[in-house]
Coordinates of C-alpha atoms and ligand atoms in Angstrom, one line a residue:
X1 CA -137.8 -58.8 23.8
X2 CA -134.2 -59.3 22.6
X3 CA -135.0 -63.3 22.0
X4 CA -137.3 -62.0 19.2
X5 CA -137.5 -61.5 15.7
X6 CA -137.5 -57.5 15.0
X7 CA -140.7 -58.1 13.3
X8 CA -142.7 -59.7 16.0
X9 CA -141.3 -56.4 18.4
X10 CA -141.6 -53.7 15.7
X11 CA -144.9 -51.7 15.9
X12 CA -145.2 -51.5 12.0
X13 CA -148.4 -53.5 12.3
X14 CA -150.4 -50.0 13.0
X15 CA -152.5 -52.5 15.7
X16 CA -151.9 -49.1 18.2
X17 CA -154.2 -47.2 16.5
X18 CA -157.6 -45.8 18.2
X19 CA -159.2 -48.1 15.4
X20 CA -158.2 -51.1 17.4
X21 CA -158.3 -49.3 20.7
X22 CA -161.8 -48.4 20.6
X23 CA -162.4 -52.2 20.1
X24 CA -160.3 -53.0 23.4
X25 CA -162.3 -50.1 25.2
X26 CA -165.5 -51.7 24.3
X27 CA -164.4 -54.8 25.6
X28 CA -164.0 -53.8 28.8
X29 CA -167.3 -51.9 28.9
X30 CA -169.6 -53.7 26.2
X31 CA -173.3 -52.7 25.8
X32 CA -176.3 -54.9 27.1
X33 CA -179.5 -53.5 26.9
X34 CA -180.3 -55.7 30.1
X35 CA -176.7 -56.3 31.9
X36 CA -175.0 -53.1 31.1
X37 CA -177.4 -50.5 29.8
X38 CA -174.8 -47.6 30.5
X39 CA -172.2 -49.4 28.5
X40 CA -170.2 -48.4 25.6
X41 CA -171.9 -49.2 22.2
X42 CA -169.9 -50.8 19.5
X43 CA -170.1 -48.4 16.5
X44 CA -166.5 -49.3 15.3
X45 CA -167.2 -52.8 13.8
X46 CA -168.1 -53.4 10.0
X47 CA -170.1 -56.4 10.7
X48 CA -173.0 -57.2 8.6
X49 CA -175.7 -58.6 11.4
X50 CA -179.0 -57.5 9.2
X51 CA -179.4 -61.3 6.8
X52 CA -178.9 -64.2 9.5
X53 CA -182.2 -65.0 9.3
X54 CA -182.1 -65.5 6.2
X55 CA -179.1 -68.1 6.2
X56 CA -180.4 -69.8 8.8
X57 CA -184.0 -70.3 7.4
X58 CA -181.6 -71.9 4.8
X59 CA -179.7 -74.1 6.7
X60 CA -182.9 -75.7 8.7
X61 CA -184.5 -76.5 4.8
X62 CA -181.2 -77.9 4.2
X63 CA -180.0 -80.1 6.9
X64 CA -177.7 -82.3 4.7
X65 CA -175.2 -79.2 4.1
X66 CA -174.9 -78.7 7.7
X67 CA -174.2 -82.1 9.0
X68 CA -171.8 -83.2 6.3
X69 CA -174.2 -85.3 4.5
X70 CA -174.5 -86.3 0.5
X71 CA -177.9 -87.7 -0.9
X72 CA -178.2 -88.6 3.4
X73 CA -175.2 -90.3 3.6
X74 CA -172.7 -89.0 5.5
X75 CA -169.5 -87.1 3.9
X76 CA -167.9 -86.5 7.7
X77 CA -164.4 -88.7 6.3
X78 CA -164.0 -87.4 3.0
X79 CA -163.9 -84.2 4.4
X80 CA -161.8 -84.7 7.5
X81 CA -159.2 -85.9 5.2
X82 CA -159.6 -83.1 2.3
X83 CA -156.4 -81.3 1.8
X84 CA -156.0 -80.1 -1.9
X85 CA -155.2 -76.3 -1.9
X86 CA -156.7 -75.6 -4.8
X87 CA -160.0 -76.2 -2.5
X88 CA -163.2 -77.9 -2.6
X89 CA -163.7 -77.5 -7.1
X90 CA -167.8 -77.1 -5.8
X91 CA -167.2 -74.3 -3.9
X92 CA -165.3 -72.7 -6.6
X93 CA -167.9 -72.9 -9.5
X94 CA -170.3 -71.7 -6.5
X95 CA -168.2 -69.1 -5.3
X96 CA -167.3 -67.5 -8.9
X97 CA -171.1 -67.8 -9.9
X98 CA -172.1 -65.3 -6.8
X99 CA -169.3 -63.3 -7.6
X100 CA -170.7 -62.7 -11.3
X101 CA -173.9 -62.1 -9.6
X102 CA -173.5 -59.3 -7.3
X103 CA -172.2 -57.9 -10.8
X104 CA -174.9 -58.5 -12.3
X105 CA -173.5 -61.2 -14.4
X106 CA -171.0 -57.7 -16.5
X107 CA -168.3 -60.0 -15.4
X108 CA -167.5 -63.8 -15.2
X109 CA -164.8 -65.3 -13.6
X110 CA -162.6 -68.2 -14.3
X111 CA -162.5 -71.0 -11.8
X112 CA -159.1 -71.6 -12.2
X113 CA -157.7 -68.0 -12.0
X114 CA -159.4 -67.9 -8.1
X115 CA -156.9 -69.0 -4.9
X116 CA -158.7 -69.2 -2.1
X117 CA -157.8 -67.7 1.2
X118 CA -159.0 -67.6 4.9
X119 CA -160.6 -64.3 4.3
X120 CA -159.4 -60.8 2.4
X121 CA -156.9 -60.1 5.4
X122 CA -154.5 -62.9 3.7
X123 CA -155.3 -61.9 0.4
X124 CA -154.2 -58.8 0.0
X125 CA -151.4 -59.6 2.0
X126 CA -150.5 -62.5 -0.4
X127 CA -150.9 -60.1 -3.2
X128 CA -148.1 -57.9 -1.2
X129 CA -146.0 -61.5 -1.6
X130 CA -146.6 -61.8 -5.2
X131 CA -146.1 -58.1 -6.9
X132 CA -143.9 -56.2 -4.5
X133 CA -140.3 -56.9 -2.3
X134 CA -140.1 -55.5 0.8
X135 CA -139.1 -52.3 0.6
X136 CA -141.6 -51.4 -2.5
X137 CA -144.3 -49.4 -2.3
X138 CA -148.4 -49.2 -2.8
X139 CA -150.2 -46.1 -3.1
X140 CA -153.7 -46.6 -1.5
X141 CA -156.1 -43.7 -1.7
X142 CA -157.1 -41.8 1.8
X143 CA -159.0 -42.2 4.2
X144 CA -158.2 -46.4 3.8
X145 CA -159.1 -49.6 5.9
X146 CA -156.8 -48.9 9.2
X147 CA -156.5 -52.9 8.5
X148 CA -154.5 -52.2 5.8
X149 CA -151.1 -51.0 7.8
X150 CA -150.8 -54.2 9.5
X151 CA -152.2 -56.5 6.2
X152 CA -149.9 -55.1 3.5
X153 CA -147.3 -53.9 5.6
X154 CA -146.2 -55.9 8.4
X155 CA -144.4 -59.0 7.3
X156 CA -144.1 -58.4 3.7
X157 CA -141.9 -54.7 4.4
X158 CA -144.2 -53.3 1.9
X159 CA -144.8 -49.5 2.1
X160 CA -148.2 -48.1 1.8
X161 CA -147.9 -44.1 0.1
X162 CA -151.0 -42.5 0.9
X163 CA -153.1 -41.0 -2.3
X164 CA -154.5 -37.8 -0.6
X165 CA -157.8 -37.5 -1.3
X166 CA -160.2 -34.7 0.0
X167 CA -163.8 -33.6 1.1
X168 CA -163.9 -30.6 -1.2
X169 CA -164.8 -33.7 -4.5
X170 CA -166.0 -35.8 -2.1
X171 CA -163.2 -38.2 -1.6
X172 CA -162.9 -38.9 -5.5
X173 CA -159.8 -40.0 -7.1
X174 CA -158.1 -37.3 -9.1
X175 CA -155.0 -37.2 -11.6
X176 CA -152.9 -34.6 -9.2
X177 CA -153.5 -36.7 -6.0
X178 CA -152.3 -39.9 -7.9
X179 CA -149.6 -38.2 -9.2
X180 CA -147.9 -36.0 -6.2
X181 CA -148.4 -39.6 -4.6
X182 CA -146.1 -41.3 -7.2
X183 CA -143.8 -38.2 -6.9
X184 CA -143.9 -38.6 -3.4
X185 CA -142.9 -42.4 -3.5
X186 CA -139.8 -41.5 -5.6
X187 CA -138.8 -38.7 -3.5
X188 CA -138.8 -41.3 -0.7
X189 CA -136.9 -43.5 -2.9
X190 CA -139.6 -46.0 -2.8
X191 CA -140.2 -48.4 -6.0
X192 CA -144.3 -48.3 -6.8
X193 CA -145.7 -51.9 -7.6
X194 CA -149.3 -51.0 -7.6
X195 CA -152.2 -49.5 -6.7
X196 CA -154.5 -50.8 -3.8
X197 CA -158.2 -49.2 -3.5
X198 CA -161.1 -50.6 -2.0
X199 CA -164.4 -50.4 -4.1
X200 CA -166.8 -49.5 -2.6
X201 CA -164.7 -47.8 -0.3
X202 CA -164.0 -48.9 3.6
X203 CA -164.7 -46.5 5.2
X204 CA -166.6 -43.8 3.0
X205 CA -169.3 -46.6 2.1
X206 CA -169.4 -45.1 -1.9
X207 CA -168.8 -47.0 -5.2
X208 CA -165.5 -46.2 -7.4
X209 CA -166.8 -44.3 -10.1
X210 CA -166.4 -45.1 -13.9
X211 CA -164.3 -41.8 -14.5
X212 CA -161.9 -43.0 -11.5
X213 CA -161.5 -46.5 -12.7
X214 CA -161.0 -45.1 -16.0
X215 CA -158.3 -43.1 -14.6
X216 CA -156.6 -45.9 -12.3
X217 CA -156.3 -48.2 -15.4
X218 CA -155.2 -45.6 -17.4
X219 CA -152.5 -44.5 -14.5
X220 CA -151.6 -48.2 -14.1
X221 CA -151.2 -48.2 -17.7
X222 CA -148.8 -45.8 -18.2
X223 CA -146.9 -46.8 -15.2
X224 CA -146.7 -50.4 -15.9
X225 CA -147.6 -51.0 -12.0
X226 CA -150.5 -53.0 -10.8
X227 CA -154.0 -52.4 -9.8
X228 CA -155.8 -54.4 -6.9
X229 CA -159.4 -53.8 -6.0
X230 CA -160.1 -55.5 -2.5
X231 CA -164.4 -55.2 -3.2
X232 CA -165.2 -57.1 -0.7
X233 CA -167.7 -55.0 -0.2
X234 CA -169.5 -55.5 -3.4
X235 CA -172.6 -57.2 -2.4
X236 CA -173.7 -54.4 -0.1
X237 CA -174.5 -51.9 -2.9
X238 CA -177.9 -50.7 -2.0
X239 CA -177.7 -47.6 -3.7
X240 CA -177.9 -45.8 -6.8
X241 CA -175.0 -45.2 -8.5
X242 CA -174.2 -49.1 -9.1
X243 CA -171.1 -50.8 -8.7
X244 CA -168.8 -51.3 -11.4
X245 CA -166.0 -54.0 -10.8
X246 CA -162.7 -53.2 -11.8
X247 CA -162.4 -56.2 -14.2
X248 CA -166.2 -54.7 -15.9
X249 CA -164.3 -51.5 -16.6
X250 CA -161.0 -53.1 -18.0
X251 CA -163.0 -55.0 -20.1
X252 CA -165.4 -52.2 -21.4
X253 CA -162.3 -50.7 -22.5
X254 CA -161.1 -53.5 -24.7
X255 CA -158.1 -54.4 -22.7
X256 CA -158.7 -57.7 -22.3
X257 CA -155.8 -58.9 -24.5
X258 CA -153.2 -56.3 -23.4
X259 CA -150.6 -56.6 -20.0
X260 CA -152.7 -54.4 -18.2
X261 CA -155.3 -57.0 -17.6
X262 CA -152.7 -59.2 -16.2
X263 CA -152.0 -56.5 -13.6
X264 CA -155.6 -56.2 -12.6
X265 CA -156.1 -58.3 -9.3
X266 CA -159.2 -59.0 -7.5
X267 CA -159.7 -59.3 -3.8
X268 CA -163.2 -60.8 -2.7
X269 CA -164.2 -62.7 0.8
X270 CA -168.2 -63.3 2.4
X271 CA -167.4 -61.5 5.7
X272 CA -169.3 -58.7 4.9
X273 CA -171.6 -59.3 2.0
X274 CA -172.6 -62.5 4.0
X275 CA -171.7 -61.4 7.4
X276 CA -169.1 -64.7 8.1
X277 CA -166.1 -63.1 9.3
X278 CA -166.0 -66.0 11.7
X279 CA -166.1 -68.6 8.8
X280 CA -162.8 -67.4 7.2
X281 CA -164.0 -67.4 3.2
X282 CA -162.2 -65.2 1.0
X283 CA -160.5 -65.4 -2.2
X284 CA -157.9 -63.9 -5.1
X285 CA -158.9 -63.2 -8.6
X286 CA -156.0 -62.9 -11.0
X287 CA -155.1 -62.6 -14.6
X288 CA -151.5 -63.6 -14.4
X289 CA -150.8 -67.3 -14.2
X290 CA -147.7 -66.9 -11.5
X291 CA -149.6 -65.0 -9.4
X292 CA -152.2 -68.1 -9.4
X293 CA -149.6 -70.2 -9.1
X294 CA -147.5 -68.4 -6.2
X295 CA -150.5 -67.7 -4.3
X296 CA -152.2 -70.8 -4.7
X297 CA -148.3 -72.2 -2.7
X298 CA -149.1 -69.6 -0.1
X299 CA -152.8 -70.2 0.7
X300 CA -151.6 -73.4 2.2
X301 CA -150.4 -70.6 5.3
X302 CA -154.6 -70.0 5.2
X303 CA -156.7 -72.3 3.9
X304 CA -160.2 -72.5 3.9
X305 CA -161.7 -75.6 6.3
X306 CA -163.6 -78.4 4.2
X307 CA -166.9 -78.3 6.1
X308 CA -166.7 -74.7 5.8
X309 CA -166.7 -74.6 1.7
X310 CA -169.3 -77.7 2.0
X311 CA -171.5 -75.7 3.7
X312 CA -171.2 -72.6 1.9
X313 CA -170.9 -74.3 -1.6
X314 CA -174.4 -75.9 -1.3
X315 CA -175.5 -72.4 0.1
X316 CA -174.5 -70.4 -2.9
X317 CA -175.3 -73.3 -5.4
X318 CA -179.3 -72.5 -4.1
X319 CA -179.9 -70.0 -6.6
X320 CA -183.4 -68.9 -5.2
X321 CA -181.2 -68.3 -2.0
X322 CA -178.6 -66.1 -3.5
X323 CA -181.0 -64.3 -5.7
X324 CA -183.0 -63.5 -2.4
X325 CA -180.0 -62.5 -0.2
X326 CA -178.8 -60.2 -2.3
X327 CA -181.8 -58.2 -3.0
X328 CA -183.0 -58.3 0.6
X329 CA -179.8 -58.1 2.2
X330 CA -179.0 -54.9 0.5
X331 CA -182.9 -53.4 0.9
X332 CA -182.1 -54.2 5.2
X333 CA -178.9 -51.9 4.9
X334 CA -180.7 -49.2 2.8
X335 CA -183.1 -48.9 5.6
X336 CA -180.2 -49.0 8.4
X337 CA -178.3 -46.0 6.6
X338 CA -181.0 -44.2 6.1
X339 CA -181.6 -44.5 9.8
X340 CA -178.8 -43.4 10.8
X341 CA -178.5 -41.2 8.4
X342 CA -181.4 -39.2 9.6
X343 CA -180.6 -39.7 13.0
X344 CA -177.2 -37.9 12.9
X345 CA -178.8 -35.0 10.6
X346 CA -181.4 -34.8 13.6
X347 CA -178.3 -34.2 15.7
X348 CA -177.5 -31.5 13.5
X349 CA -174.3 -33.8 12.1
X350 CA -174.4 -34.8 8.4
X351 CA -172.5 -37.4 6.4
X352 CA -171.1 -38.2 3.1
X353 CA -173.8 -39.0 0.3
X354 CA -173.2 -43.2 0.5
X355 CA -174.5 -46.0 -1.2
X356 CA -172.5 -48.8 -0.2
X357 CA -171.1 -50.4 3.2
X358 CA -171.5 -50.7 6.7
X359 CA -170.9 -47.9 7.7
X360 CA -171.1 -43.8 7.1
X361 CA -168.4 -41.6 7.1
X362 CA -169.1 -38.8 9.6
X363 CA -168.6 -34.9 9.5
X364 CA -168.3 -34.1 13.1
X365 CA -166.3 -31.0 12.3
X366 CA -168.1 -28.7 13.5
X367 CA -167.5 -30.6 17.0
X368 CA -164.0 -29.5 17.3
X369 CA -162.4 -26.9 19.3
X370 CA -159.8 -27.1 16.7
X371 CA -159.1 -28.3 13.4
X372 CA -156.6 -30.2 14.4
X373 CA -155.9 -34.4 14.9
X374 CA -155.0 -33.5 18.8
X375 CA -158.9 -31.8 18.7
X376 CA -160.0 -35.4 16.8
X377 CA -158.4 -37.0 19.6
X378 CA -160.4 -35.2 22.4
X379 CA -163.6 -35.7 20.6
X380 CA -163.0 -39.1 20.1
X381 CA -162.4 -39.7 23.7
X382 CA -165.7 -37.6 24.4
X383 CA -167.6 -39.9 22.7
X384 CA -166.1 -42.9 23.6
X385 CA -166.0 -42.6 27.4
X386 CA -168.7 -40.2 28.1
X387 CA -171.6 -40.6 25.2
X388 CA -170.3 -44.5 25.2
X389 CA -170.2 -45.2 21.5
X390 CA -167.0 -46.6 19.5
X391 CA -167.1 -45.0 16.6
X392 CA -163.5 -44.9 14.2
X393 CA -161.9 -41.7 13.9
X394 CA -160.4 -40.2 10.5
X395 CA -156.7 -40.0 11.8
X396 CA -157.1 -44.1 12.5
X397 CA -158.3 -44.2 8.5
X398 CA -155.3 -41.9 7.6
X399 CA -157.7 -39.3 6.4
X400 CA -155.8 -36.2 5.8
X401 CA -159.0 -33.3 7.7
X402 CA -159.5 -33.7 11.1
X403 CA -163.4 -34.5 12.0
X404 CA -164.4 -37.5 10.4
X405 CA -165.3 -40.2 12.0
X406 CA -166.3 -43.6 10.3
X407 CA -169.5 -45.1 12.7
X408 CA -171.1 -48.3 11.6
X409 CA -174.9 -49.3 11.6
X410 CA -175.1 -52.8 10.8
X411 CA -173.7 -55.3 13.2
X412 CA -176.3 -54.5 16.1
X413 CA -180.1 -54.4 16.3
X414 CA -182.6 -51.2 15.9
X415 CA -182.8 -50.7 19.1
X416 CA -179.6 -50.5 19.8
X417 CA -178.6 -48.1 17.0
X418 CA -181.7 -46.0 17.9
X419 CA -179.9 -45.9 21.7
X420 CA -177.0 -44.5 20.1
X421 CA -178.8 -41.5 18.1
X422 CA -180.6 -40.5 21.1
X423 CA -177.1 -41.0 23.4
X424 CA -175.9 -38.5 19.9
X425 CA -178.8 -36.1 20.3
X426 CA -178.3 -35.6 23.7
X427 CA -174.5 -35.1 22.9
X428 CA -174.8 -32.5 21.0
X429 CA -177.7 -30.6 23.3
X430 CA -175.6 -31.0 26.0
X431 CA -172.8 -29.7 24.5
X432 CA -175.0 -26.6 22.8
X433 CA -176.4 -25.5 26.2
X434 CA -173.1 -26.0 27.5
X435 CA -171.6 -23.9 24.7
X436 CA -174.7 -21.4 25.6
X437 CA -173.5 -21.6 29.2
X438 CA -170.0 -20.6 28.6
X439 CA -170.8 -17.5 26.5
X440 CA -173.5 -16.5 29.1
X441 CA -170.4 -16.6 31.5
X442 CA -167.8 -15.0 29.8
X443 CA -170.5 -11.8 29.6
X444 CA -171.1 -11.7 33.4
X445 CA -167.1 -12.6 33.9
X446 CA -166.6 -9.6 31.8
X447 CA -168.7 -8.0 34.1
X448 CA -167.7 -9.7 36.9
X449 CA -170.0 -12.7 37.6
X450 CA -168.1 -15.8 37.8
X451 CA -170.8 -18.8 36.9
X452 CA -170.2 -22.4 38.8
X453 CA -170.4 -25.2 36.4
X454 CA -167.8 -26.9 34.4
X455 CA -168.3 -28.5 31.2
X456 CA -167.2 -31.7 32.3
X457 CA -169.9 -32.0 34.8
X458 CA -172.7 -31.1 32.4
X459 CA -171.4 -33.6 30.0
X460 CA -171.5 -36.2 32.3
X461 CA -174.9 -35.3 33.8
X462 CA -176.5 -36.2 30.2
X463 CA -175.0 -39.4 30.2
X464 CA -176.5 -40.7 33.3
X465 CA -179.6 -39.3 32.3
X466 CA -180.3 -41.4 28.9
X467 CA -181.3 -44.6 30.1
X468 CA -184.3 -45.4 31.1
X469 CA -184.2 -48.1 33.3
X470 CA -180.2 -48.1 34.1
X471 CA -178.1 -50.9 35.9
X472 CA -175.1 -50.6 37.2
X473 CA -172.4 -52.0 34.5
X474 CA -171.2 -55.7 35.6
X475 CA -167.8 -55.0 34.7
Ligands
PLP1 C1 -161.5 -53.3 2.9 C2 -161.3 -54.5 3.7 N1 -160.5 -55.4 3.3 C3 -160.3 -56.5 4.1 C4 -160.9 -56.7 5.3 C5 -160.7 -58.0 6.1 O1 -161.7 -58.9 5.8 P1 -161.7 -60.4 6.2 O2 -162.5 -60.7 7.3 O3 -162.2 -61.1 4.9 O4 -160.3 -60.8 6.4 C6 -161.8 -55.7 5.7 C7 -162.5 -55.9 7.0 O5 -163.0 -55.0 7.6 C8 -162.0 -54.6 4.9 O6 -162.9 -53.6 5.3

């Protein structure tokens, strides 16, 4: 330990969380429907699994783009040697043009204020580089993106201040919480650069209203401190109300010229509204030319690989494919919420009204034997290692009320999601007869009866019961 930096040894990267835990749990214990029936199902991971099929009809009508060819001719050298940070000037105009789509062409962005990046995780935290010095301070609205700790934080020395929001509105933005947050950051003698939010929101899955975009702007405003919107979730809006981006709402309120629009930074990448976390594609949108600049220096730490944007810039040039995508990608996630939606509510748990995401943002309040995060905790575990599901808990997200749990319903198949309602339902009837069971007893203890069976062993007599046709795990 003492031959490294204090940075590589500190834990300010937040990676101990039960958000990243439950991952490492799975791991160990993963889910096959044929060579580990019993095993834990992933519930924790905002992948977007629903649209392959759809890309991939794509790439076998367009061979070229996947094996590096030009009119037939192969491109394999001019790409191998491609090196220009400023990236492939095709997949730019392609990129932007999707972007301005998912908005419904409101907004339209300028080629040469994006800097592309391997992904949102380096983009926000080149955004840290560019508007804040270590020791400075964001204030991101609660619950947020249990990413974010080790993104923003980590090596830039940025502080996150959390913006406590609560269930009572729904999660929404308000005046006071921005405010006791800022009042907060000073009391802590921390310097605020900026807003971060996340629209629509990881992990509540619901669009950034007008009202509280109006009232970020006009906070950031007053403040003279920035305003990023990481909406990299913006494609996956399959819901009514719409999504506004920040930029639409700057613009609608003629700000355009002022040096509030130069504050306004965008954060954008196609791991979720194209499901290719694996391909590394994400981007910065800025108004200020030195951020452009700075950040287009420091995407050479990230880059982008050149088959990658070939690939993807012939994808999103295909109009008739991108108009597609969209519509049927988000119509495939309505119908996966809704699942699960009714699922849970079956189960007797209900969720957030969402329109947006991969995921719902769980009450499982009523679960706990306290309201407390230690009660969170046990629950967590409960579900983890008996009922076998990963789901995210609140306290991961920073969420302030203990009980929420963040599960996500699009990065396995129907059948496997429908496993984990029923593995849910028999949870909760389990833990009901149970609950039954101990009140039964504590009448005949009070008159004298003591009754035989623990709770754990009729929680874990439920579990082995689910499957029909089970299999030992392999590992
Ligand atoms: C809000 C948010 N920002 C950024 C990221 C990181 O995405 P990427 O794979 O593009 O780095 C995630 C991933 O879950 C996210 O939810």
């Amino acid at each position: 330990m003492k031959f490294l930096s204090t940075k590589a040894t500190c834990n300010s990267h937040g990676q101990d969380s039960s958000y990243f835990l439950g991952w490492q749990e799975y791991e160990k214990n993963p889910y096959d429907e044929v060579k580990n029936p019993t095993g834990i199902i992933q519930m924790g991971l905002a992948e977007n699994q629903l649209s392959f099929d759809i890309m991939e009809s794509w790439m076998k009508a367009n061979p070229d783009a996947v094996s590096l060819k030009r009119d037939g001719e192969s491109i394999f050298r001019e790409l191998a040697l491609f090196q220009d940070y400023h990236g492939l000037p095709a997949f730019k105009n392609a990129l932007v043009d999707f972007m301005s789509e998912i908005r419904e062409n409101k907004v339209s962005f300028d080629v040469d204020k994006l800097v592309l990046t391997a992904g949102s995780t380096p983009a926000n935290e080149t955004l840290m580089f560019c508007l804040a010095n270590p020791g400075e301070a964001f204030l991101l609205p609660t619950p947020y993106y249990p990413g974010f700790d080790r993104d923003l934080k980590w090596r830039t020395g940025v502080e996150i201040v959390p913006i406590h929001c609560s269930s009572s509105n729904g999660f929404e933005i308000t005046q006071s919480a921005l405010e006791a947050a800022y009042l907060e950051a000073n009391k802590l003698n921390l310097k605020v650069k900026g807003v971060l939010i996340t629209n629509p929101s990881n992990p509540l899955g619901t669009t950034t209203t007008r009202d509280e975009l109006n009232l970020l702007i006009n906070f950031v405003n007053e403040k003279k401190i920035h305003l990023i919107s990481d909406e990299i979730y913006s494609g996956t809006v399959f819901d009514s109300p719409g999504f506004t981006s920040v930029l639409e709402a700057v613009k609608d309120k003629n700000l355009e010229d002022t040096d509030v629009w130069s504050r306004v930074h965008v954060v954008y990448s196609l791991s979720k509204d194209l499901g290719l976390p694996g391909f590394r594609i994400g981007a910065i949108y800025s108004n200020d030319e030195m951020v452009v600049a700075a950040a287009t220096k420091m995407s050479s730490f990230g880059l982008i690989s050149s088959q990658t944007q070939y690939l993807l810039s012939a994808m999103l040039s295909d109009k008739k494919f991108t108009s597609n995508y969209i519509v049927e990608n988000k119509k495939r996630l309505q119908v996966r919420h809704d699942m699960l939606v009714s699922g849970l509510q079956n189960a007797g748990i209900g969720c957030l009204n969402s329109n947006a995401g991969l995921f719902c943002w769980v009450d499982m309040r009523h679960l706990l034997t306290s309201n407390t995060f230690e009660a969170e905790m046990d629950l967590w575990k409960k579900v983890l290692y008996e009922v076998k599901l990963n789901i995210s808990p609140g306290a991961s997200c920073h969420c302030t009320e203990p009980g929420w749990f963040r599960v996500c319903f699009a990065n396995m198949s129907e059948e496997t999601l429908n496993l984990a309602l029923q593995r849910v339902k028999a949870f909760i009837v389990a833990s009901t007869a149970d609950q039954n069971r101990r009140t039964t007893h504590r009448r005949h203890h009070s008159m004298g009866h003591a009754m035989g069976h623990s709770r754990r062993m009729s929680l874990s007599k439920w579990v082995f019961q689910i499957s029909a046709h089970e299999h030992e795990p392999e590992r």
